[in-house]
PDB file of C-alpha atoms in Angstrom:
ATOM      1  CA  UNK Q  14       0.006   0.060   0.018  1.00  0.00           C
ATOM      2  CA  UNK Q  15       0.906   3.675   0.046  1.00  0.00           C
ATOM      3  CA  UNK Q  16       2.342   3.393   3.620  1.00  0.00           C
ATOM      4  CA  UNK Q  17       4.781   0.674   2.378  1.00  0.00           C
ATOM      5  CA  UNK Q  18       5.771   2.812  -0.610  1.00  0.00           C
ATOM      6  CA  UNK Q  19       6.377   5.800   1.732  1.00  0.00           C
ATOM      7  CA  UNK Q  20       8.691   3.726   3.943  1.00  0.00           C
ATOM      8  CA  UNK Q  21      10.629   2.595   0.902  1.00  0.00           C
ATOM      9  CA  UNK Q  22      11.030   6.110  -0.299  1.00  0.00           C
ATOM     10  CA  UNK Q  23      12.198   7.355   3.121  1.00  0.00           C
ATOM     11  CA  UNK Q  24      14.975   4.743   2.915  1.00  0.00           C
ATOM     12  CA  UNK Q  25      15.891   5.653  -0.730  1.00  0.00           C
ATOM     13  CA  UNK Q  26      14.598   2.172  -2.003  1.00  0.00           C
ATOM     14  CA  UNK Q  27      12.332   1.066  -4.886  1.00  0.00           C
ATOM     15  CA  UNK Q  28      10.251  -2.116  -4.471  1.00  0.00           C
ATOM     16  CA  UNK Q  29      12.668  -3.984  -6.787  1.00  0.00           C
ATOM     17  CA  UNK Q  30      15.747  -2.817  -4.723  1.00  0.00           C
ATOM     18  CA  UNK Q  31      13.988  -3.867  -1.485  1.00  0.00           C
ATOM     19  CA  UNK Q  32      13.394  -7.373  -2.942  1.00  0.00           C
ATOM     20  CA  UNK Q  33      17.031  -7.490  -4.006  1.00  0.00           C
ATOM     21  CA  UNK Q  34      18.155  -6.599  -0.446  1.00  0.00           C
ATOM     22  CA  UNK Q  35      16.064  -9.436   0.898  1.00  0.00           C
ATOM     23  CA  UNK Q  36      17.706 -11.836  -1.506  1.00  0.00           C
ATOM     24  CA  UNK Q  37      21.143 -10.407  -0.467  1.00  0.00           C
ATOM     25  CA  UNK Q  38      20.353 -10.796   3.183  1.00  0.00           C
ATOM     26  CA  UNK Q  39      19.365 -14.464   2.474  1.00  0.00           C
ATOM     27  CA  UNK Q  40      22.658 -15.096   0.797  1.00  0.00           C
ATOM     28  CA  UNK Q  41      24.522 -13.574   3.682  1.00  0.00           C
ATOM     29  CA  UNK Q  42      22.638 -15.849   6.130  1.00  0.00           C
ATOM     30  CA  UNK Q  43      23.525 -18.875   3.943  1.00  0.00           C
ATOM     31  CA  UNK Q  44      27.268 -17.872   3.707  1.00  0.00           C
ATOM     32  CA  UNK Q  45      27.421 -17.442   7.449  1.00  0.00           C
ATOM     33  CA  UNK Q  46      25.625 -20.753   8.108  1.00  0.00           C
ATOM     34  CA  UNK Q  47      28.050 -22.630   5.836  1.00  0.00           C
ATOM     35  CA  UNK Q  48      31.124 -20.902   7.445  1.00  0.00           C
ATOM     36  CA  UNK Q  49      29.711 -21.754  10.908  1.00  0.00           C
ATOM     37  CA  UNK Q  50      29.751 -25.444   9.991  1.00  0.00           C
ATOM     38  CA  UNK Q  51      33.483 -25.277   9.485  1.00  0.00           C
ATOM     39  CA  UNK Q  52      33.796 -24.326  13.215  1.00  0.00           C
ATOM     40  CA  UNK Q  53      32.491 -27.792  14.385  1.00  0.00           C
ATOM     41  CA  UNK Q  54      35.882 -28.902  15.488  1.00  0.00           C
ATOM     42  CA  UNK Q  55      36.516 -31.211  18.468  1.00  0.00           C
ATOM     43  CA  UNK Q  56      38.160 -28.246  20.200  1.00  0.00           C
ATOM     44  CA  UNK Q  57      35.069 -26.111  19.803  1.00  0.00           C
ATOM     45  CA  UNK Q  58      32.846 -29.046  20.874  1.00  0.00           C
ATOM     46  CA  UNK Q  59      34.896 -29.413  24.074  1.00  0.00           C
ATOM     47  CA  UNK Q  60      34.733 -25.687  24.779  1.00  0.00           C
ATOM     48  CA  UNK Q  61      30.957 -25.709  24.361  1.00  0.00           C
ATOM     49  CA  UNK Q  62      30.592 -28.773  26.591  1.00  0.00           C
ATOM     50  CA  UNK Q  63      32.548 -27.100  29.386  1.00  0.00           C
ATOM     51  CA  UNK Q  64      29.732 -24.553  29.728  1.00  0.00           C
ATOM     52  CA  UNK Q  65      26.864 -26.960  28.872  1.00  0.00           C
ATOM     53  CA  UNK Q  66      24.070 -27.849  31.274  1.00  0.00           C
ATOM     54  CA  UNK Q  67      21.943 -30.831  30.335  1.00  0.00           C
ATOM     55  CA  UNK Q  68      18.189 -30.813  29.981  1.00  0.00           C
ATOM     56  CA  UNK Q  69      16.024 -29.943  33.025  1.00  0.00           C
ATOM     57  CA  UNK Q  70      12.323 -30.147  33.648  1.00  0.00           C
ATOM     58  CA  UNK Q  71      10.868 -27.078  35.290  1.00  0.00           C
ATOM     59  CA  UNK Q  72       7.712 -25.166  35.776  1.00  0.00           C
ATOM     60  CA  UNK Q  73       7.545 -21.394  35.207  1.00  0.00           C
ATOM     61  CA  UNK Q  74       5.117 -18.576  35.983  1.00  0.00           C
ATOM     62  CA  UNK Q  75       5.436 -15.457  33.925  1.00  0.00           C
ATOM     63  CA  UNK Q  76       3.896 -12.161  35.099  1.00  0.00           C
ATOM     64  CA  UNK Q  77       3.781  -8.639  33.838  1.00  0.00           C
ATOM     65  CA  UNK Q  78       3.808  -6.881  37.154  1.00  0.00           C
ATOM     66  CA  UNK Q  79       6.578  -7.104  39.852  1.00  0.00           C
ATOM     67  CA  UNK Q  80       4.102  -6.502  42.672  1.00  0.00           C
ATOM     68  CA  UNK Q  81       1.937  -9.423  41.304  1.00  0.00           C
ATOM     69  CA  UNK Q  82       4.985 -11.577  40.983  1.00  0.00           C
ATOM     70  CA  UNK Q  83       5.927 -10.959  44.634  1.00  0.00           C
ATOM     71  CA  UNK Q  84       2.428 -11.834  45.638  1.00  0.00           C
ATOM     72  CA  UNK Q  85       2.332 -15.039  43.634  1.00  0.00           C
ATOM     73  CA  UNK Q  86       5.831 -15.963  44.982  1.00  0.00           C
ATOM     74  CA  UNK Q  87       4.446 -15.989  48.480  1.00  0.00           C
ATOM     75  CA  UNK Q  88       1.627 -18.284  47.376  1.00  0.00           C
ATOM     76  CA  UNK Q  89       4.001 -20.613  45.549  1.00  0.00           C
ATOM     77  CA  UNK Q  90       6.409 -20.971  48.454  1.00  0.00           C
ATOM     78  CA  UNK Q  91       3.538 -21.614  51.008  1.00  0.00           C
ATOM     79  CA  UNK Q  92       3.443 -25.046  52.511  1.00  0.00           C
ATOM     80  CA  UNK Q  93       1.419 -27.522  50.403  1.00  0.00           C
ATOM     81  CA  UNK Q  94       1.116 -25.044  47.506  1.00  0.00           C
ATOM     82  CA  UNK Q  95       0.233 -26.510  44.016  1.00  0.00           C
ATOM     83  CA  UNK Q  96       2.694 -24.671  41.798  1.00  0.00           C
ATOM     84  CA  UNK Q  97       1.189 -26.101  38.591  1.00  0.00           C
ATOM     85  CA  UNK Q  98      -2.213 -24.796  39.564  1.00  0.00           C
ATOM     86  CA  UNK Q  99      -0.893 -21.434  40.545  1.00  0.00           C
ATOM     87  CA  UNK Q 100       0.774 -21.300  37.064  1.00  0.00           C
ATOM     88  CA  UNK Q 101      -2.517 -22.173  35.334  1.00  0.00           C
ATOM     89  CA  UNK Q 102      -4.357 -19.509  37.288  1.00  0.00           C
ATOM     90  CA  UNK Q 103      -1.863 -16.682  36.991  1.00  0.00           C
ATOM     91  CA  UNK Q 104       0.893 -17.181  34.266  1.00  0.00           C
ATOM     92  CA  UNK Q 105       0.794 -15.000  31.141  1.00  0.00           C
ATOM     93  CA  UNK Q 106       3.048 -17.395  29.184  1.00  0.00           C
ATOM     94  CA  UNK Q 107       0.604 -18.838  26.636  1.00  0.00           C
ATOM     95  CA  UNK Q 108       3.066 -21.649  25.728  1.00  0.00           C
ATOM     96  CA  UNK Q 109       3.252 -23.230  29.188  1.00  0.00           C
ATOM     97  CA  UNK Q 110       0.255 -21.897  31.083  1.00  0.00           C
ATOM     98  CA  UNK Q 111      -2.160 -24.770  30.463  1.00  0.00           C
ATOM     99  CA  UNK Q 112       0.524 -27.348  31.284  1.00  0.00           C
ATOM    100  CA  UNK Q 113       0.926 -25.899  34.711  1.00  0.00           C
ATOM    101  CA  UNK Q 114       4.075 -23.998  33.592  1.00  0.00           C
ATOM    102  CA  UNK Q 115       5.953 -27.135  32.616  1.00  0.00           C
ATOM    103  CA  UNK Q 116       8.868 -26.749  30.161  1.00  0.00           C
ATOM    104  CA  UNK Q 117      12.098 -28.695  29.380  1.00  0.00           C
ATOM    105  CA  UNK Q 118      15.318 -26.937  28.317  1.00  0.00           C
ATOM    106  CA  UNK Q 119      19.038 -27.095  28.443  1.00  0.00           C
ATOM    107  CA  UNK Q 120      21.579 -24.327  28.478  1.00  0.00           C
ATOM    108  CA  UNK Q 121      21.506 -24.145  24.609  1.00  0.00           C
ATOM    109  CA  UNK Q 122      17.725 -23.563  24.428  1.00  0.00           C
ATOM    110  CA  UNK Q 123      16.791 -20.252  22.938  1.00  0.00           C
ATOM    111  CA  UNK Q 124      13.107 -20.223  23.907  1.00  0.00           C
ATOM    112  CA  UNK Q 125      13.742 -19.625  27.579  1.00  0.00           C
ATOM    113  CA  UNK Q 126      15.364 -16.260  28.762  1.00  0.00           C
ATOM    114  CA  UNK Q 127      19.052 -16.613  29.838  1.00  0.00           C
ATOM    115  CA  UNK Q 128      18.312 -15.212  33.237  1.00  0.00           C
ATOM    116  CA  UNK Q 129      15.552 -17.813  33.813  1.00  0.00           C
ATOM    117  CA  UNK Q 130      17.797 -20.640  32.694  1.00  0.00           C
ATOM    118  CA  UNK Q 131      20.673 -19.399  35.078  1.00  0.00           C
ATOM    119  CA  UNK Q 132      18.250 -19.226  38.023  1.00  0.00           C
ATOM    120  CA  UNK Q 133      16.857 -22.665  37.263  1.00  0.00           C
ATOM    121  CA  UNK Q 134      20.259 -24.384  36.950  1.00  0.00           C
ATOM    122  CA  UNK Q 135      21.234 -23.011  40.365  1.00  0.00           C
ATOM    123  CA  UNK Q 136      18.216 -24.709  42.054  1.00  0.00           C
ATOM    124  CA  UNK Q 137      17.978 -28.112  43.688  1.00  0.00           C
ATOM    125  CA  UNK Q 138      15.044 -30.331  42.694  1.00  0.00           C
ATOM    126  CA  UNK Q 139      11.757 -28.904  43.949  1.00  0.00           C
ATOM    127  CA  UNK Q 140      13.450 -25.661  44.724  1.00  0.00           C
ATOM    128  CA  UNK Q 141      11.614 -22.392  43.914  1.00  0.00           C
ATOM    129  CA  UNK Q 142      13.465 -19.238  42.667  1.00  0.00           C
ATOM    130  CA  UNK Q 143      12.842 -15.700  43.750  1.00  0.00           C
ATOM    131  CA  UNK Q 144      11.378 -13.272  41.316  1.00  0.00           C
ATOM    132  CA  UNK Q 145      13.481 -13.120  38.072  1.00  0.00           C
ATOM    133  CA  UNK Q 146      13.307  -9.904  36.126  1.00  0.00           C
ATOM    134  CA  UNK Q 147      13.737 -10.123  32.373  1.00  0.00           C
ATOM    135  CA  UNK Q 148      14.007  -6.987  30.181  1.00  0.00           C
ATOM    136  CA  UNK Q 149      13.129  -7.158  26.588  1.00  0.00           C
ATOM    137  CA  UNK Q 150      15.838  -5.840  24.189  1.00  0.00           C
ATOM    138  CA  UNK Q 151      13.131  -4.930  21.593  1.00  0.00           C
ATOM    139  CA  UNK Q 152      10.775  -2.687  23.561  1.00  0.00           C
ATOM    140  CA  UNK Q 153      12.590  -2.451  26.904  1.00  0.00           C
ATOM    141  CA  UNK Q 154       9.526  -3.780  28.825  1.00  0.00           C
ATOM    142  CA  UNK Q 155      10.050  -6.083  31.740  1.00  0.00           C
ATOM    143  CA  UNK Q 156       8.511  -9.500  32.530  1.00  0.00           C
ATOM    144  CA  UNK Q 157       8.778 -11.344  35.908  1.00  0.00           C
ATOM    145  CA  UNK Q 158       9.332 -15.007  36.265  1.00  0.00           C
ATOM    146  CA  UNK Q 159       9.106 -17.515  39.108  1.00  0.00           C
ATOM    147  CA  UNK Q 160      10.612 -21.006  38.438  1.00  0.00           C
ATOM    148  CA  UNK Q 161      10.395 -24.309  40.122  1.00  0.00           C
ATOM    149  CA  UNK Q 162      13.013 -27.037  39.232  1.00  0.00           C
ATOM    150  CA  UNK Q 163      11.192 -30.339  38.908  1.00  0.00           C
ATOM    151  CA  UNK Q 164      13.998 -32.636  37.667  1.00  0.00           C
ATOM    152  CA  UNK Q 165      17.600 -32.327  36.571  1.00  0.00           C
ATOM    153  CA  UNK Q 166      19.830 -34.971  34.978  1.00  0.00           C
ATOM    154  CA  UNK Q 167      23.408 -35.853  35.853  1.00  0.00           C
ATOM    155  CA  UNK Q 168      25.953 -34.465  33.386  1.00  0.00           C
ATOM    156  CA  UNK Q 169      27.990 -37.085  31.479  1.00  0.00           C
ATOM    157  CA  UNK Q 170      31.769 -36.733  31.449  1.00  0.00           C
ATOM    158  CA  UNK Q 171      31.856 -37.475  27.663  1.00  0.00           C
ATOM    159  CA  UNK Q 172      31.056 -34.568  25.417  1.00  0.00           C
ATOM    160  CA  UNK Q 173      30.148 -36.834  22.646  1.00  0.00           C
ATOM    161  CA  UNK Q 174      26.976 -37.871  24.539  1.00  0.00           C
ATOM    162  CA  UNK Q 175      25.679 -34.328  23.798  1.00  0.00           C
ATOM    163  CA  UNK Q 176      27.138 -33.839  20.267  1.00  0.00           C
ATOM    164  CA  UNK Q 177      23.787 -33.005  18.672  1.00  0.00           C
ATOM    165  CA  UNK Q 178      22.990 -30.446  21.331  1.00  0.00           C
ATOM    166  CA  UNK Q 179      26.555 -28.929  21.344  1.00  0.00           C
ATOM    167  CA  UNK Q 180      26.348 -28.673  17.549  1.00  0.00           C
ATOM    168  CA  UNK Q 181      23.324 -26.426  17.830  1.00  0.00           C
ATOM    169  CA  UNK Q 182      25.029 -24.334  20.538  1.00  0.00           C
ATOM    170  CA  UNK Q 183      28.093 -23.761  18.350  1.00  0.00           C
ATOM    171  CA  UNK Q 184      26.105 -22.966  15.201  1.00  0.00           C
ATOM    172  CA  UNK Q 185      23.830 -20.557  17.080  1.00  0.00           C
ATOM    173  CA  UNK Q 186      26.672 -18.682  18.749  1.00  0.00           C
ATOM    174  CA  UNK Q 187      28.536 -18.208  15.404  1.00  0.00           C
ATOM    175  CA  UNK Q 188      25.459 -17.165  13.597  1.00  0.00           C
ATOM    176  CA  UNK Q 189      24.822 -14.545  16.193  1.00  0.00           C
ATOM    177  CA  UNK Q 190      28.359 -13.297  16.541  1.00  0.00           C
ATOM    178  CA  UNK Q 191      28.587  -9.990  14.821  1.00  0.00           C
ATOM    179  CA  UNK Q 192      32.287 -10.179  14.441  1.00  0.00           C
ATOM    180  CA  UNK Q 193      32.176 -13.623  12.891  1.00  0.00           C
ATOM    181  CA  UNK Q 194      29.456 -12.493  10.423  1.00  0.00           C
ATOM    182  CA  UNK Q 195      31.529  -9.424   9.379  1.00  0.00           C
ATOM    183  CA  UNK Q 196      34.606 -11.528   8.729  1.00  0.00           C
ATOM    184  CA  UNK Q 197      32.714 -14.094   6.694  1.00  0.00           C
ATOM    185  CA  UNK Q 198      31.008 -11.532   4.439  1.00  0.00           C
ATOM    186  CA  UNK Q 199      34.126  -9.361   4.097  1.00  0.00           C
ATOM    187  CA  UNK Q 200      36.070 -12.424   2.987  1.00  0.00           C
ATOM    188  CA  UNK Q 201      33.382 -13.388   0.447  1.00  0.00           C
ATOM    189  CA  UNK Q 202      33.425  -9.847  -0.968  1.00  0.00           C
ATOM    190  CA  UNK Q 203      37.178  -9.792  -1.206  1.00  0.00           C
ATOM    191  CA  UNK Q 204      37.438 -13.301  -2.700  1.00  0.00           C
ATOM    192  CA  UNK Q 205      34.790 -12.397  -5.322  1.00  0.00           C
ATOM    193  CA  UNK Q 206      36.348  -8.982  -5.891  1.00  0.00           C
ATOM    194  CA  UNK Q 207      32.981  -7.379  -5.529  1.00  0.00           C
ATOM    195  CA  UNK Q 208      32.755  -3.554  -5.586  1.00  0.00           C
ATOM    196  CA  UNK Q 209      29.477  -2.221  -4.293  1.00  0.00           C
ATOM    197  CA  UNK Q 210      28.444   0.804  -6.369  1.00  0.00           C
ATOM    198  CA  UNK Q 211      24.657   0.623  -5.989  1.00  0.00           C
ATOM    199  CA  UNK Q 212      23.594   2.986  -3.180  1.00  0.00           C
ATOM    200  CA  UNK Q 213      20.801   0.570  -2.083  1.00  0.00           C
ATOM    201  CA  UNK Q 214      23.307  -2.192  -1.569  1.00  0.00           C
ATOM    202  CA  UNK Q 215      25.920  -0.074   0.003  1.00  0.00           C
ATOM    203  CA  UNK Q 216      23.655   0.224   3.049  1.00  0.00           C
ATOM    204  CA  UNK Q 217      23.540  -3.636   3.207  1.00  0.00           C
ATOM    205  CA  UNK Q 218      27.281  -4.194   2.916  1.00  0.00           C
ATOM    206  CA  UNK Q 219      28.495  -0.995   4.602  1.00  0.00           C
ATOM    207  CA  UNK Q 220      29.206  -2.633   7.952  1.00  0.00           C
ATOM    208  CA  UNK Q 221      31.380  -5.416   6.254  1.00  0.00           C
ATOM    209  CA  UNK Q 222      33.203  -3.145   3.843  1.00  0.00           C
ATOM    210  CA  UNK Q 223      33.944  -0.707   6.552  1.00  0.00           C
ATOM    211  CA  UNK Q 224      35.254  -3.440   8.815  1.00  0.00           C
ATOM    212  CA  UNK Q 225      37.553  -4.626   6.078  1.00  0.00           C
ATOM    213  CA  UNK Q 226      38.575  -1.108   5.339  1.00  0.00           C
ATOM    214  CA  UNK Q 227      39.264  -0.337   8.893  1.00  0.00           C
ATOM    215  CA  UNK Q 228      41.374  -3.464   9.334  1.00  0.00           C
ATOM    216  CA  UNK Q 229      43.401  -2.316   6.161  1.00  0.00           C
ATOM    217  CA  UNK Q 230      43.814   1.217   7.448  1.00  0.00           C
ATOM    218  CA  UNK Q 231      44.944  -0.052  10.911  1.00  0.00           C
ATOM    219  CA  UNK Q 232      47.485  -2.293   9.128  1.00  0.00           C
ATOM    220  CA  UNK Q 233      48.729   0.612   6.936  1.00  0.00           C
ATOM    221  CA  UNK Q 234      48.977   2.915   9.950  1.00  0.00           C
ATOM    222  CA  UNK Q 235      50.891   0.258  11.874  1.00  0.00           C
ATOM    223  CA  UNK Q 236      53.233  -0.225   8.890  1.00  0.00           C
ATOM    224  CA  UNK Q 237      53.664   3.512   8.593  1.00  0.00           C
ATOM    225  CA  UNK Q 238      54.402   3.867  12.207  1.00  0.00           C
ATOM    226  CA  UNK Q 239      56.948   0.992  12.011  1.00  0.00           C
ATOM    227  CA  UNK Q 240      58.713   2.589   9.017  1.00  0.00           C
ATOM    228  CA  UNK Q 241      58.790   5.909  10.817  1.00  0.00           C
ATOM    229  CA  UNK Q 242      60.335   4.293  13.922  1.00  0.00           C
ATOM    230  CA  UNK Q 243      62.946   2.588  11.647  1.00  0.00           C
ATOM    231  CA  UNK Q 244      63.792   5.857   9.977  1.00  0.00           C
ATOM    232  CA  UNK Q 245      64.217   7.621  13.312  1.00  0.00           C
ATOM    233  CA  UNK Q 246      66.429   4.776  14.543  1.00  0.00           C
ATOM    234  CA  UNK Q 247      68.614   4.938  11.430  1.00  0.00           C
ATOM    235  CA  UNK Q 248      68.871   8.734  11.868  1.00  0.00           C
ATOM    236  CA  UNK Q 249      69.892   8.379  15.420  1.00  0.00           C
ATOM    237  CA  UNK Q 250      72.453   5.767  14.482  1.00  0.00           C
ATOM    238  CA  UNK Q 251      73.940   7.994  11.814  1.00  0.00           C
ATOM    239  CA  UNK Q 252      74.159  10.980  14.158  1.00  0.00           C
ATOM    240  CA  UNK Q 253      75.904   8.767  16.801  1.00  0.00           C
ATOM    241  CA  UNK Q 254      78.401   7.582  14.167  1.00  0.00           C
ATOM    242  CA  UNK Q 255      79.153  11.185  13.047  1.00  0.00           C
ATOM    243  CA  UNK Q 256      79.738  12.228  16.674  1.00  0.00           C
ATOM    244  CA  UNK Q 257      82.154   9.378  17.182  1.00  0.00           C
ATOM    245  CA  UNK Q 258      84.085  10.200  14.080  1.00  0.00           C
ATOM    246  CA  UNK Q 259      84.578  13.816  15.212  1.00  0.00           C
TER     247      UNK Q 259
END
C-alpha cells in the first residue's frame, strides 16, 4: 500500500531494490551458516561442553507486574502449594500456562530467557526461585518469572553424549556473533572482488566493507608507524656515528 511505498521512499529504495536486499540478506545468512559449519571442531565441541548444562524439567510462571510476581511468589512458597495450579491460574505465558508451567530446556535452548535458565540451573530439585526480572531488548519492557525445578539430569563426562545439542550451541553462537558475520562476508566480498556501487546495496554491505577497510587502514597505519620508527632509529645511528668520528 501507500504506507509501504512511503517507507521505501524514506529509505531511498524502490520495491525491486527492496526485494534484491532481501535476497542479498538471505545469501549472507547462507554464507554465514556454511562458514559456521566449519567451526564444528573437536576443540570447539569441548569448549561448548565445558559450559553446557543438560536438559532439566521445570515449571515457570510469567507475570507482567513485579508486585503481582511478589504476591504469587508467596503463594508458591507456601506449605502445600500446588505450583502447577498457580501457574494455570496466573501465568501470562501462553506456551506453558495450560501445562501448569511445565517446560524442558538445556543451556543451549533459545526459547527460555538466559536469566531464567541461570536461576533454574542453580536450584535443587523442587526448589523455587525468587522473582526473576527479564527485560526485553526490543521494547525495553520487563517480565517477571518464578521458576520451580522439577527434575535435573546428571551431566556425563563425555562430550560426545551431547554432540547433537552442542552442535546447535556452536552454530547458534557463530550465527549471532557480529564479528564472525563481518569476517565471513568481508572475505566473500574480497574473494569475489565485488565492488558495491549501488547505493541501495551499500547500506547492506557497509558494515562489512567498513570493517575490512578499517582493518586495512589499521594495518597501513601500523606499517607507517613501524617505518617511521625505523627511519628515526637509522637517523639516530647516523648521528651517533658522526659524533664518534669527530
